[in-house]
Amino acid sequence: MRIAVLKERASGENRVALTPETAKKFAALGATVAVEEGAGSGASVTDEAYREAGVEVGPAAQIVKDADIVLGVQAPDPSALAGAKPGAWVAATFDPFRNGELVEAYAKAGFEALSMEFMPRITRAQSMDVLSSQSNLAGYKAVLVAANTYGRAFPMMMTAAGTVQAAKVFVMGVGVAGLQAIATAKRLGAQVSATDVRSATKEQIQSLGAKPVFVENVAGIEGEGSGGYATEMSEEYRTAQAELVSSHIAKQDIVITTALIPGKPAPRLISDAQIASMKPGSVIFDLAVAQGGNVEGSKPDEAVVKHGVTIVGFSNTAGHLAADASALFARNLYNFLSAFWDKEVGKPVLDEEIGDAVRLTQGGKVVNDRLAG
Ligand code: NAD
């Protein structure tokens, strides 16, 4: 069983899908592990560190030759996989709803694409879930970047020269990233409030010591929502939410938006008029900027100033903490493959619940239910 890892080719992608730690664990299962030269450099992993972990390090064509499994953060172009075994598995993120052509190309090339974003949200798959591991770090980073952009302090400070007021932070969307954003802003000493469409998040917000701000007159999504995911909201809800946000946002110094809907563009949560109501010097971090943005006018990797408010957001937030993000991503992949490792045949054998959920292509065809129609 040969497991190969290429250097990520996407611009700004500093992460890597394998660390020396997970390489040793794969070797302990009996696999041969090979990594392209320089693959870990963006995440502070040297070729030497891989070699010390028993990994073969070399040029891309050599690494990929005869691979049974290729691991990636972002799925490589199938042309980079020439020489891998027919039907080889590629476990990576594919962004399948937006990358239809890539998925088709994988089918055509005869590889089995395993999309880590499609990992079901079930207890046993939690340790395999790259969306969670990466969102958690992204939520943390968003607050740090916002704090760094903000021209004032986060905590209240009583000094001989007078009192510095605590910053007011509002987190919109309380999934994995939002919860970490709340916790991080609290640790920095801010006054934190938060909102979501799923009612189950209300208690989670309170348990972190933040104030829930919820639409009360129109029903949101009961409990966790389907599989923990939100859906698009009704016109009536959106109107009520916009009114609520308008009255709250003008009093905030920092807003962190994290709202996503699987398979749909990110919902628009903040309009230009609402930005104009905020105090000059306020900062908005739009974590959904790469999925279309929660904030009107936000641009990936640019600081946009509108009405004196700075709007920031990264196309790849987790890539800004590449070392930790890679360590967690690599463990997610190891946890996934090792859970299914069949010692007798010396390779992983997926079950239906998880295998069918993540598998996009097989036998030359697109086979995933979520991509049908
Ligand atoms: P996500 O990234 O899909 O969305 C972020 C948040 O935005 C969600 O809380 C969502 O409800 C919210 N949102 C969507 N539209 C909104 C709108 N119009 N206004 C305000 N908020 C809006 O979500 P996520 O971070 O991936 O996780 C969501 C849930 O799934 C969490 O409760 C998490 O605990 C759960 N989860 C479970 C597992 C597991 O059991 N294996 C794994 C991951 C996540």
Coordinates of C-alpha atoms and ligand atoms in Angstrom, one line a residue:
M1 CA 0.0 0.0 0.0
R2 CA 1.7 3.2 -1.2
I3 CA 0.5 6.5 0.2
A4 CA 1.7 9.6 -1.7
V5 CA 1.4 13.3 -0.8
L6 CA 2.1 16.1 -3.3
K7 CA 3.1 19.7 -2.6
E8 CA -0.1 21.7 -2.7
R9 CA -0.4 23.7 -5.9
A10 CA -3.1 26.2 -5.1
S11 CA -1.9 29.7 -4.5
G12 CA -1.7 30.7 -0.8
E13 CA -2.1 27.1 0.2
N14 CA 0.5 26.5 2.9
R15 CA -0.9 23.4 4.5
V16 CA 0.1 19.8 3.9
A17 CA -1.9 16.7 4.3
L18 CA 0.7 14.6 6.1
T19 CA 3.0 15.3 9.0
P20 CA 5.9 13.2 10.3
E21 CA 3.6 12.0 13.1
T22 CA 0.9 10.6 10.8
A23 CA 3.6 9.2 8.4
K24 CA 4.9 7.1 11.2
K25 CA 1.4 5.9 12.1
F26 CA 0.7 4.9 8.5
A27 CA 4.0 3.1 8.4
A28 CA 3.0 1.2 11.5
L29 CA -0.1 0.0 9.6
G30 CA 2.3 -1.4 7.0
A31 CA 2.0 1.4 4.4
T32 CA 4.9 2.9 2.4
V33 CA 4.7 6.7 2.6
A34 CA 6.1 9.1 0.0
V35 CA 6.1 12.9 -0.1
E36 CA 7.1 15.4 -2.7
E37 CA 10.1 17.6 -1.9
G38 CA 9.2 20.8 -0.2
A39 CA 5.6 19.7 0.5
G40 CA 5.8 20.7 4.1
S41 CA 7.7 23.9 3.8
G42 CA 4.7 26.2 4.2
A43 CA 3.8 24.4 7.4
S44 CA 7.3 24.4 8.9
V45 CA 7.9 20.7 8.2
T46 CA 11.3 20.1 6.5
D47 CA 12.1 17.3 4.1
E48 CA 14.6 16.1 6.7
A49 CA 11.8 15.7 9.3
Y50 CA 9.9 13.5 6.8
R51 CA 13.0 11.4 6.1
E52 CA 13.6 10.9 9.8
A53 CA 10.1 9.6 10.0
G54 CA 10.9 7.0 7.4
V55 CA 9.2 8.8 4.5
E56 CA 10.5 8.7 0.9
V57 CA 11.0 12.3 -0.3
G58 CA 11.5 13.0 -4.0
P59 CA 10.1 14.7 -7.1
A60 CA 6.4 14.6 -7.8
A61 CA 6.5 12.0 -10.6
Q62 CA 8.5 9.6 -8.5
I63 CA 6.3 10.1 -5.5
V64 CA 3.0 9.5 -7.3
K65 CA 4.2 6.5 -9.3
D66 CA 2.2 3.3 -8.3
A67 CA 0.4 5.2 -5.5
D68 CA -2.7 3.4 -4.1
I69 CA -3.8 6.4 -2.1
V70 CA -3.0 10.1 -2.6
L71 CA -3.6 12.5 0.3
G72 CA -4.2 16.2 -0.3
V73 CA -5.5 19.3 1.4
Q74 CA -7.0 20.6 -1.8
A75 CA -7.5 17.8 -4.4
P76 CA -4.7 17.9 -7.0
D77 CA -5.5 18.2 -10.7
P78 CA -5.8 14.6 -12.0
S79 CA -3.1 15.4 -14.6
A80 CA -0.7 15.5 -11.6
L81 CA -1.6 11.9 -10.7
A82 CA -0.3 10.2 -13.9
G83 CA 1.5 7.0 -12.9
A84 CA -0.7 6.4 -9.8
K85 CA -2.4 3.0 -9.8
P86 CA -5.7 2.7 -11.8
G87 CA -8.6 3.3 -9.4
A88 CA -6.3 4.9 -6.8
W89 CA -8.0 6.8 -4.0
V90 CA -7.6 10.5 -3.5
A91 CA -8.6 11.7 -0.1
A92 CA -8.7 15.5 0.0
T93 CA -11.1 18.5 -0.1
F94 CA -12.8 18.8 -3.5
D95 CA -15.3 21.6 -2.8
P96 CA -17.6 19.4 -4.9
F97 CA -20.6 21.7 -5.3
R98 CA -18.5 24.4 -6.9
N99 CA -15.9 22.1 -8.6
G100 CA -18.1 20.0 -10.9
E101 CA -15.5 20.0 -13.6
L102 CA -12.8 18.6 -11.3
V103 CA -15.1 15.9 -10.1
E104 CA -15.9 14.9 -13.7
A105 CA -12.2 14.9 -14.5
Y106 CA -11.6 12.5 -11.6
A107 CA -14.3 10.2 -12.9
K108 CA -12.8 10.3 -16.4
A109 CA -9.2 9.6 -15.1
G110 CA -10.6 6.5 -13.2
F111 CA -9.6 7.7 -9.7
E112 CA -11.8 7.3 -6.7
A113 CA -12.3 10.8 -5.2
L114 CA -13.0 10.9 -1.5
S115 CA -14.3 14.3 -0.5
M116 CA -13.4 15.1 3.1
E117 CA -16.1 17.8 3.2
F118 CA -18.8 15.2 2.8
M119 CA -17.8 13.4 6.0
P120 CA -21.1 12.7 7.8
R121 CA -21.7 14.5 11.1
I122 CA -21.9 11.5 13.3
T123 CA -20.1 10.9 16.5
R124 CA -17.8 8.2 15.2
A125 CA -16.6 10.5 12.4
Q126 CA -15.9 13.6 14.5
S127 CA -12.2 12.8 14.6
M128 CA -12.2 12.6 10.8
D129 CA -13.9 15.9 10.2
V130 CA -11.7 18.4 8.4
L131 CA -14.4 21.1 8.3
S132 CA -14.5 21.1 12.1
S133 CA -10.7 21.0 12.7
Q134 CA -10.1 23.8 10.2
S135 CA -13.1 26.0 11.2
N136 CA -12.0 25.9 14.8
L137 CA -8.6 27.4 13.9
A138 CA -10.2 29.8 11.5
G139 CA -12.5 31.2 14.1
Y140 CA -9.6 31.8 16.4
K141 CA -7.5 33.5 13.7
A142 CA -10.4 35.7 12.6
V143 CA -10.6 37.3 16.1
L144 CA -6.8 37.8 16.2
V145 CA -6.8 39.5 12.8
A146 CA -9.8 41.7 13.8
A147 CA -8.1 42.6 17.0
N148 CA -4.9 43.4 15.2
T149 CA -6.8 45.6 12.6
Y150 CA -8.7 47.4 15.3
G151 CA -7.2 50.7 16.5
R152 CA -8.3 50.1 20.1
A153 CA -7.9 47.5 22.8
F154 CA -10.1 44.5 23.5
P155 CA -10.0 44.4 27.3
M156 CA -11.2 47.1 29.7
M157 CA -8.1 48.7 31.2
M158 CA -8.1 51.1 34.2
T159 CA -5.0 53.1 34.0
A160 CA -3.6 56.3 35.6
A161 CA -4.4 58.1 32.4
G162 CA -8.0 57.0 32.4
T163 CA -10.2 54.0 31.5
V164 CA -10.0 52.1 28.2
Q165 CA -13.5 50.6 27.3
A166 CA -13.8 46.9 26.5
A167 CA -14.5 46.2 22.9
K168 CA -17.9 44.9 21.9
V169 CA -17.7 41.9 19.7
F170 CA -20.7 40.3 17.8
V171 CA -20.4 36.9 16.3
M172 CA -22.8 35.9 13.6
G173 CA -23.1 32.2 12.9
V174 CA -22.3 30.0 15.9
G175 CA -21.0 26.7 14.4
V176 CA -17.5 25.4 15.1
A177 CA -15.8 28.6 13.9
G178 CA -18.3 30.9 15.7
L179 CA -17.9 29.1 19.0
Q180 CA -14.1 29.4 18.8
A181 CA -14.5 33.1 17.9
I182 CA -16.6 33.7 21.0
A183 CA -14.2 31.9 23.2
T184 CA -11.2 33.7 21.8
A185 CA -12.8 37.2 22.0
K186 CA -13.8 36.4 25.6
R187 CA -10.2 35.4 26.5
L188 CA -9.1 38.7 25.1
G189 CA -11.4 40.5 27.4
A190 CA -14.1 41.7 25.0
Q191 CA -17.9 41.9 25.7
V192 CA -19.3 39.3 23.4
S193 CA -22.8 38.7 21.9
A194 CA -23.7 36.2 19.2
T195 CA -26.5 35.0 16.9
D196 CA -27.5 32.0 14.8
V197 CA -30.6 30.6 13.1
R198 CA -30.4 27.3 14.9
S199 CA -32.0 27.5 18.3
A200 CA -29.6 24.9 19.9
T201 CA -26.8 27.5 19.7
K202 CA -28.5 29.7 22.3
E203 CA -27.4 27.6 25.2
Q204 CA -23.9 27.2 23.7
I205 CA -23.5 30.9 23.5
Q206 CA -24.6 31.3 27.1
S207 CA -22.3 28.6 28.3
L208 CA -19.3 30.6 26.9
G209 CA -20.4 33.6 28.9
A210 CA -21.7 35.6 25.8
K211 CA -25.1 37.1 25.2
P212 CA -27.4 35.5 22.7
V213 CA -29.2 37.9 20.3
F214 CA -32.0 36.0 18.5
V215 CA -34.9 36.7 16.2
E216 CA -37.9 36.1 18.5
N217 CA -41.0 36.8 16.4
V218 CA -40.3 34.4 13.5
A219 CA -39.3 30.8 14.1
G220 CA -35.7 29.9 13.2
I221 CA -34.4 26.3 12.8
E222 CA -35.4 24.0 15.7
G223 CA -32.5 22.5 17.6
E224 CA -29.3 21.6 15.7
G225 CA -30.9 21.7 12.2
S226 CA -30.4 18.8 9.8
G227 CA -27.0 17.2 10.5
G228 CA -26.0 20.4 12.3
Y229 CA -26.4 22.4 9.1
A230 CA -28.6 25.4 8.5
T231 CA -30.8 25.9 5.4
E232 CA -31.8 29.0 3.5
M233 CA -34.2 31.0 5.6
S234 CA -37.6 32.4 4.6
E235 CA -38.1 36.0 3.4
E236 CA -40.0 36.7 6.6
Y237 CA -37.1 35.4 8.7
R238 CA -34.5 37.4 6.8
T239 CA -36.5 40.6 7.2
A240 CA -36.8 40.0 10.9
Q241 CA -33.1 39.2 11.2
A242 CA -32.1 42.3 9.2
E243 CA -34.1 44.5 11.6
L244 CA -32.5 42.8 14.7
V245 CA -29.0 43.1 13.2
S246 CA -29.6 46.8 12.3
S247 CA -30.4 47.7 15.8
H248 CA -27.6 45.7 17.4
I249 CA -24.7 46.2 15.0
A250 CA -24.5 50.0 15.3
K251 CA -23.3 49.5 18.9
Q252 CA -20.6 46.9 18.0
D253 CA -16.9 47.5 17.5
I254 CA -16.1 44.2 16.0
V255 CA -18.3 41.8 14.0
I256 CA -17.2 38.3 13.0
T257 CA -19.4 36.6 10.5
T258 CA -19.2 32.8 9.9
A259 CA -22.5 31.8 8.4
L260 CA -22.5 29.1 5.7
I261 CA -25.1 26.9 4.0
P262 CA -23.8 23.7 2.4
G263 CA -24.1 23.7 -1.4
K264 CA -25.4 27.4 -1.5
P265 CA -23.6 30.7 -1.5
A266 CA -23.1 32.2 1.9
P267 CA -26.2 34.1 3.2
R268 CA -25.9 37.9 3.1
L269 CA -26.1 39.1 6.7
I270 CA -24.7 42.7 6.6
S271 CA -25.7 45.3 4.1
D272 CA -23.9 48.4 3.1
A273 CA -26.5 50.5 5.0
Q274 CA -25.8 48.5 8.2
I275 CA -22.0 49.0 7.8
A276 CA -22.7 52.7 7.5
S277 CA -24.5 52.7 10.9
M278 CA -21.3 51.4 12.6
K279 CA -18.8 53.6 14.3
P280 CA -15.7 54.6 12.3
G281 CA -12.8 52.4 13.2
S282 CA -15.0 49.3 13.7
V283 CA -13.8 46.1 12.1
I284 CA -15.7 43.2 10.4
F285 CA -14.1 39.9 9.7
D286 CA -16.0 37.9 7.0
L287 CA -15.0 34.3 7.4
A288 CA -17.4 33.4 4.6
V289 CA -15.7 35.7 2.1
A290 CA -14.5 32.8 -0.1
Q291 CA -18.0 31.4 -0.3
G292 CA -19.5 34.6 -1.6
G293 CA -19.4 36.6 1.7
N294 CA -21.8 37.4 4.5
V295 CA -20.9 41.1 4.2
E296 CA -21.7 43.4 1.3
G297 CA -18.5 44.5 -0.4
S298 CA -16.1 42.1 1.3
K299 CA -13.2 40.9 -0.8
P300 CA -10.9 37.9 -0.2
D301 CA -7.5 38.8 1.1
E302 CA -8.2 42.6 0.9
A303 CA -8.9 45.1 3.6
V304 CA -11.9 47.1 2.3
V305 CA -12.7 50.3 4.0
K306 CA -16.3 51.5 3.8
H307 CA -17.9 54.3 5.8
G308 CA -14.7 54.2 8.0
V309 CA -15.3 50.5 8.8
T310 CA -12.6 48.0 7.8
I311 CA -13.8 44.7 6.3
V312 CA -11.3 41.9 6.2
G313 CA -11.4 38.2 5.3
F314 CA -9.1 35.5 3.9
S315 CA -9.7 33.2 1.0
N316 CA -8.0 30.5 3.1
T317 CA -8.1 31.4 6.8
A318 CA -6.8 28.0 8.1
G319 CA -3.9 28.4 5.8
H320 CA -2.8 31.3 7.9
L321 CA -2.0 28.9 10.8
A322 CA -0.6 26.3 8.5
A323 CA 1.4 24.3 11.0
D324 CA -1.5 23.6 13.4
A325 CA -4.0 23.3 10.6
S326 CA -1.8 20.7 8.8
A327 CA -1.3 18.8 12.0
L328 CA -5.0 18.5 12.6
F329 CA -5.9 17.9 8.9
A330 CA -3.3 15.2 8.7
R331 CA -4.7 13.5 11.8
N332 CA -8.2 13.7 10.4
L333 CA -7.0 11.8 7.3
Y334 CA -5.1 9.3 9.4
N335 CA -8.2 8.8 11.7
F336 CA -10.3 8.2 8.6
L337 CA -8.1 5.7 6.9
S338 CA -6.9 3.8 10.0
A339 CA -10.5 3.4 11.2
F340 CA -11.2 1.3 8.1
W341 CA -7.8 -0.5 7.9
D342 CA -8.2 -4.2 7.2
K343 CA -5.1 -5.8 8.6
E344 CA -5.6 -9.0 6.6
V345 CA -5.8 -7.3 3.2
G346 CA -3.3 -4.6 4.3
K347 CA -5.5 -1.7 3.1
P348 CA -8.6 0.3 4.1
V349 CA -12.0 -1.0 3.3
L350 CA -14.7 1.7 3.7
D351 CA -18.2 0.9 5.0
E352 CA -21.5 2.2 3.5
E353 CA -22.3 5.0 5.9
I354 CA -19.0 6.8 5.6
G355 CA -17.7 5.4 2.3
D356 CA -20.8 6.2 0.3
A357 CA -21.0 9.7 1.9
V358 CA -17.5 10.8 1.0
R359 CA -17.0 8.9 -2.3
L360 CA -17.6 11.2 -5.4
T361 CA -16.3 9.0 -8.2
Q362 CA -15.8 5.3 -8.8
G363 CA -15.4 3.1 -11.9
G364 CA -15.3 6.1 -14.2
K365 CA -18.5 7.6 -12.9
V366 CA -19.7 10.3 -10.5
V367 CA -21.5 8.2 -7.9
N368 CA -22.4 10.6 -5.0
D369 CA -26.1 11.1 -4.2
R370 CA -25.5 14.7 -3.1
L371 CA -24.2 15.6 -6.6
A372 CA -27.0 13.9 -8.4
G373 CA -29.4 16.5 -9.8
Ligands
NAD1 P1 -21.4 25.8 9.1 O1 -20.0 26.1 8.8 O2 -22.2 25.1 8.1 O3 -22.2 27.2 9.4 C1 -21.7 28.1 10.4 C2 -22.9 28.6 11.2 O4 -23.6 29.6 10.5 C3 -23.9 27.5 11.6 O5 -24.0 27.5 13.0 C4 -25.2 27.9 10.9 O6 -26.3 27.6 11.6 C5 -25.0 29.4 10.8 N1 -25.9 30.1 9.9 C6 -26.2 29.7 8.6 N2 -27.1 30.6 8.1 C7 -27.2 31.7 9.0 C8 -27.9 32.9 8.9 N3 -28.6 33.3 7.9 N4 -27.8 33.7 10.0 C9 -27.1 33.3 11.1 N5 -26.4 32.2 11.2 C10 -26.4 31.3 10.1 O7 -21.5 25.1 10.5 P2 -20.5 24.2 11.3 O8 -19.6 25.1 12.0 O9 -19.8 23.3 10.3 O10 -21.3 23.4 12.3 C11 -22.6 23.5 12.6 C12 -23.0 22.4 13.7 O11 -22.7 21.1 13.3 C13 -22.5 22.6 15.0 O12 -23.5 22.6 15.9 C14 -21.5 21.5 15.2 O13 -21.4 21.2 16.6 C15 -22.1 20.4 14.4 N6 -21.0 19.5 14.0 C16 -21.1 18.2 14.3 C17 -20.1 17.3 13.9 C18 -20.1 15.8 14.3 O14 -21.0 15.4 15.0 N7 -19.3 15.0 13.7 C19 -19.1 17.8 13.1 C20 -19.0 19.1 12.8 C21 -20.0 20.0 13.2

